[in-house]
Backbone as JSON, one array per atom type, in Angstrom:
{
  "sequence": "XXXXXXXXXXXXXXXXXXXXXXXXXXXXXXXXXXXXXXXXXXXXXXXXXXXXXXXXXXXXXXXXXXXXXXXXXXXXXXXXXXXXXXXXXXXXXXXX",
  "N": [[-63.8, 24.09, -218.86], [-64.44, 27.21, -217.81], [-63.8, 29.19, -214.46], [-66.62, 30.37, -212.93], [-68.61, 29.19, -215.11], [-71.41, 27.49, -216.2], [-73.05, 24.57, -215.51], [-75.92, 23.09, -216.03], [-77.47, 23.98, -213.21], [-75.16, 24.3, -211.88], [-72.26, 26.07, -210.82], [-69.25, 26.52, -211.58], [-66.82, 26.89, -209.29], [-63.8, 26.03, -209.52], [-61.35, 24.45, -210.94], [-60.4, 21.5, -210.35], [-59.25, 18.69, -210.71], [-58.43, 16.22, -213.25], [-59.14, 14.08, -215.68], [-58.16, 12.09, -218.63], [-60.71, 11.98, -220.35], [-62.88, 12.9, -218.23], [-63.95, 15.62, -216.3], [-63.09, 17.14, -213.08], [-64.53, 19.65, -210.53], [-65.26, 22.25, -208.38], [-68.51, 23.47, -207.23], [-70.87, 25.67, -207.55], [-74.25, 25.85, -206.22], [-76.85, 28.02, -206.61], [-78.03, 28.26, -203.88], [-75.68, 28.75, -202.46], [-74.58, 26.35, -201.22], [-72.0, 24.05, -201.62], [-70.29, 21.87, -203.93], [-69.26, 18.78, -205.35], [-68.35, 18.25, -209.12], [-68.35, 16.12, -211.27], [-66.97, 15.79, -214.49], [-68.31, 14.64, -217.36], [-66.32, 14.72, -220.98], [-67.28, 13.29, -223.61], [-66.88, 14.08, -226.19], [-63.89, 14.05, -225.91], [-63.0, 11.39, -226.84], [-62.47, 8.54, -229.24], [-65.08, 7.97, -231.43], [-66.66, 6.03, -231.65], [-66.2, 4.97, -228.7], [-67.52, 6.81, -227.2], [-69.68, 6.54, -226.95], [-70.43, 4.25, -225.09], [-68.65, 4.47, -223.22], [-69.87, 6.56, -221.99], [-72.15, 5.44, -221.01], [-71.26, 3.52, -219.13], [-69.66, 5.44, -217.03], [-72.26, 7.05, -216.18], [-73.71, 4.62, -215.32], [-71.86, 3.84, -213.08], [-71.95, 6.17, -211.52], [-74.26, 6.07, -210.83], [-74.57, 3.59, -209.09], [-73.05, 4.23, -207.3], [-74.21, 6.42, -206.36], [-76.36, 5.09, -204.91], [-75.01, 3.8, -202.51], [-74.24, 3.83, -199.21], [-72.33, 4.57, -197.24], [-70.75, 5.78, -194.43], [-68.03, 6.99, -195.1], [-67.57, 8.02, -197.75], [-68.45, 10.24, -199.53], [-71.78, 11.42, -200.25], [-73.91, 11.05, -203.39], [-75.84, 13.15, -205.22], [-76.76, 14.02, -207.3], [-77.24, 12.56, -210.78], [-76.94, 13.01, -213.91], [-77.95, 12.56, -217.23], [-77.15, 14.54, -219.41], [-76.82, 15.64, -222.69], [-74.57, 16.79, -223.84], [-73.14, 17.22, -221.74], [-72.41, 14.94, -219.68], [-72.9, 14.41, -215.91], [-71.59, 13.6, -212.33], [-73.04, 14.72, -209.44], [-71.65, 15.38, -206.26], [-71.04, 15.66, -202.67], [-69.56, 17.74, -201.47], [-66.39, 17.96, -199.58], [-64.13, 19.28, -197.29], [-61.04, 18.98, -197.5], [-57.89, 17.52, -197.49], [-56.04, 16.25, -199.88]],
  "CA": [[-64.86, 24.88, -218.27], [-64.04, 28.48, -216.91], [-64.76, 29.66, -213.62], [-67.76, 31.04, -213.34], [-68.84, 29.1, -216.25], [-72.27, 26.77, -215.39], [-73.37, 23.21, -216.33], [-76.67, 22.66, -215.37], [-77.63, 24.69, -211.63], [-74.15, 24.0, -211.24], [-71.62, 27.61, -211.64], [-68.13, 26.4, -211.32], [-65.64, 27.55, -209.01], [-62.22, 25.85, -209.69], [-60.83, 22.92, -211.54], [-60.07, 20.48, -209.0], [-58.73, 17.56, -211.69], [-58.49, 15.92, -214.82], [-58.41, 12.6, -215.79], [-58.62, 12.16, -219.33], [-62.29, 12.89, -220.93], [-63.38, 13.77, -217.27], [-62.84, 16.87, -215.51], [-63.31, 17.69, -211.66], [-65.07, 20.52, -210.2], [-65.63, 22.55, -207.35], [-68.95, 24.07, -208.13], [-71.49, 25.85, -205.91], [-75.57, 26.18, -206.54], [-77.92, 29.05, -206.25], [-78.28, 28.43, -202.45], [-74.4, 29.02, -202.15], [-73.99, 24.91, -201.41], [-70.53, 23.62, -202.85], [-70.69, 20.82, -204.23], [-68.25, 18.57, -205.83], [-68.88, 17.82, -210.61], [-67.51, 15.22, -212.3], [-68.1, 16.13, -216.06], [-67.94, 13.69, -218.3], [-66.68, 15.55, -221.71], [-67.33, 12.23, -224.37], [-66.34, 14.16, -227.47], [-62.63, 13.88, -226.12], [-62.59, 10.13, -227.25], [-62.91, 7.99, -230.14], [-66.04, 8.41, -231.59], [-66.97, 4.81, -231.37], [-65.94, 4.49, -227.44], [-68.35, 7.67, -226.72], [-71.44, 6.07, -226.36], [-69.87, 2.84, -224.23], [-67.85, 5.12, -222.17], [-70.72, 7.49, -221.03], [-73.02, 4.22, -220.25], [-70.12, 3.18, -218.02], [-69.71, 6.64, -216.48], [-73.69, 7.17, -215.42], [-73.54, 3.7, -214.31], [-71.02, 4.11, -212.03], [-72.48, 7.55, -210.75], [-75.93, 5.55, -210.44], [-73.94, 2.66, -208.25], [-72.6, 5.41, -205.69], [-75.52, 7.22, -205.45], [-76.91, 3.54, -203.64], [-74.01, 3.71, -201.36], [-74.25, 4.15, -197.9], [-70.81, 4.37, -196.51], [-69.74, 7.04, -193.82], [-66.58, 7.73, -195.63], [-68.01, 7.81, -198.66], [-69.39, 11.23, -199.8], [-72.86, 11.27, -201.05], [-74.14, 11.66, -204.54], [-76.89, 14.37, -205.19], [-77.68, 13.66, -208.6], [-76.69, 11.87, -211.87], [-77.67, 13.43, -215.2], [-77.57, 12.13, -218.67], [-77.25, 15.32, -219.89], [-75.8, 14.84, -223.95], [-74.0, 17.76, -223.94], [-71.97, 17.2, -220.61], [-73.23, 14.25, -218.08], [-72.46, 14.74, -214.88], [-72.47, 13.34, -211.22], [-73.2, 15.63, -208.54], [-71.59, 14.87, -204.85], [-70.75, 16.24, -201.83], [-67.85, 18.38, -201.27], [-65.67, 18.01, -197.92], [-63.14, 20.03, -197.29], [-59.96, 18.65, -197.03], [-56.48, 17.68, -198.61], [-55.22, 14.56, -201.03]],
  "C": [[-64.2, 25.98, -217.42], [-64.76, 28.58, -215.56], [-66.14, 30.18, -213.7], [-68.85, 30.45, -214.99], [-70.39, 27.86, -215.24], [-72.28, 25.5, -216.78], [-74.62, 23.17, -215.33], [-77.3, 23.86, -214.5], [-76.37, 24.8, -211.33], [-73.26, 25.31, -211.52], [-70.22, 27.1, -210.39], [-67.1, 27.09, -210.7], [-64.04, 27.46, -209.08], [-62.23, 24.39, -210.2], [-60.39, 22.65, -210.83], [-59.33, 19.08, -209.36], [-59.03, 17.3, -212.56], [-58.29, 14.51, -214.72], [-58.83, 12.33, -217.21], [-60.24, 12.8, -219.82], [-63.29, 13.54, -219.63], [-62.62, 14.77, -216.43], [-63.65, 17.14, -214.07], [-63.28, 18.7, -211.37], [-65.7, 20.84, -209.19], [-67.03, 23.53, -207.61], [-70.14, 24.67, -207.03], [-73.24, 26.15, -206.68], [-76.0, 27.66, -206.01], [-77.36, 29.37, -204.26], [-76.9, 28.86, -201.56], [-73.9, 27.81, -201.39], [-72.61, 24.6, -202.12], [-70.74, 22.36, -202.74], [-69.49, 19.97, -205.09], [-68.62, 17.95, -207.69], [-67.96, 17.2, -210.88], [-67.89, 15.22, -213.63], [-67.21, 15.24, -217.09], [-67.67, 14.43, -220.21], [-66.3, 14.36, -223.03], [-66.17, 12.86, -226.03], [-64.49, 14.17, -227.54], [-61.87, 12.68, -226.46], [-62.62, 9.69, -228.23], [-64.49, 8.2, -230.53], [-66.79, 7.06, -231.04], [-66.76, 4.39, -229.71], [-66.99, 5.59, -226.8], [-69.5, 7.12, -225.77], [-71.37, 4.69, -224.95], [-69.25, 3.54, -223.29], [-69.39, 6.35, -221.48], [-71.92, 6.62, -220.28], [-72.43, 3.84, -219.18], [-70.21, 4.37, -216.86], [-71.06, 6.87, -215.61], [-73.76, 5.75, -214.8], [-72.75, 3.21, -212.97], [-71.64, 5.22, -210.81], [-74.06, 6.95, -209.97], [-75.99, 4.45, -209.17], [-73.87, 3.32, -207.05], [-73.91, 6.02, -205.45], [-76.19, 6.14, -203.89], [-76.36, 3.21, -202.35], [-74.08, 4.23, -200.44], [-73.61, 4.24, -196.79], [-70.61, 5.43, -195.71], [-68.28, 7.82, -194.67], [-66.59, 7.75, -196.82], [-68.96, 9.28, -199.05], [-70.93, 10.97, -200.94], [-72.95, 11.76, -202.39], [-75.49, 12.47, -204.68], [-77.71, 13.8, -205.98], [-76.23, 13.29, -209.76], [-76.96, 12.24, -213.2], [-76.96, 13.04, -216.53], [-77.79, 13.36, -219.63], [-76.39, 15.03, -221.33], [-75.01, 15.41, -224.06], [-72.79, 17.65, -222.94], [-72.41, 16.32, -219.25], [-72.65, 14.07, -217.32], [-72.73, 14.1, -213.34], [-71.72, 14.15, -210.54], [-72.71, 15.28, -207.13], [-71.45, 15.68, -203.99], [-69.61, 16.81, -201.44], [-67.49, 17.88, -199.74], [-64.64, 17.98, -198.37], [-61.73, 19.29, -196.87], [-58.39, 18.78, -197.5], [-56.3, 15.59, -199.52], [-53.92, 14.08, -200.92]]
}
């Protein structure tokens, strides 16, 4: 996904990581919010692990959302989009 490229509301500002079939994204809305994408991109797997690996993926994203941890950035939203599903969190600024 290019800068400037969108998924969703979402219009990407920088690749932020990789981890196999998902990719990390710094990405900012309309309102000029940044926000942090995790995009799930299925067709980089087996064909057969697709569908089992993106059930996994939104279930995970659907888990955190529930979470209520201080140190724990929030989740926004979760979308089963088929094309590219994605969870939405909270950016904070820091280092790794």
């Amino acid at each position: 996904m290019a800068p400037e490229s969108r998924i969703d509301r979402y219009v990407a500002e920088e690749k932020i990581g990789s981890c196999g079939p998902v990719e990390t994204f710094r990405v900012r809305v309309h309102s000029g919010q940044e926000l942090v994408l995790k995009v799930l991109f299925a067709d980089r797997v087996d064909k057969d692990l697709a569908a089992p690996l993106t059930t996994c993926f939104l279930a995970a994203g659907r888990r955190s959302k529930t979470c209520a941890v201080a140190t724990i950035a929030p989740i926004f939203e979760v979308s089963d989009d088929p094309e590219a599903p994605f969870v939405a969190r909270q950016w904070v600024q820091g280092s790794s």
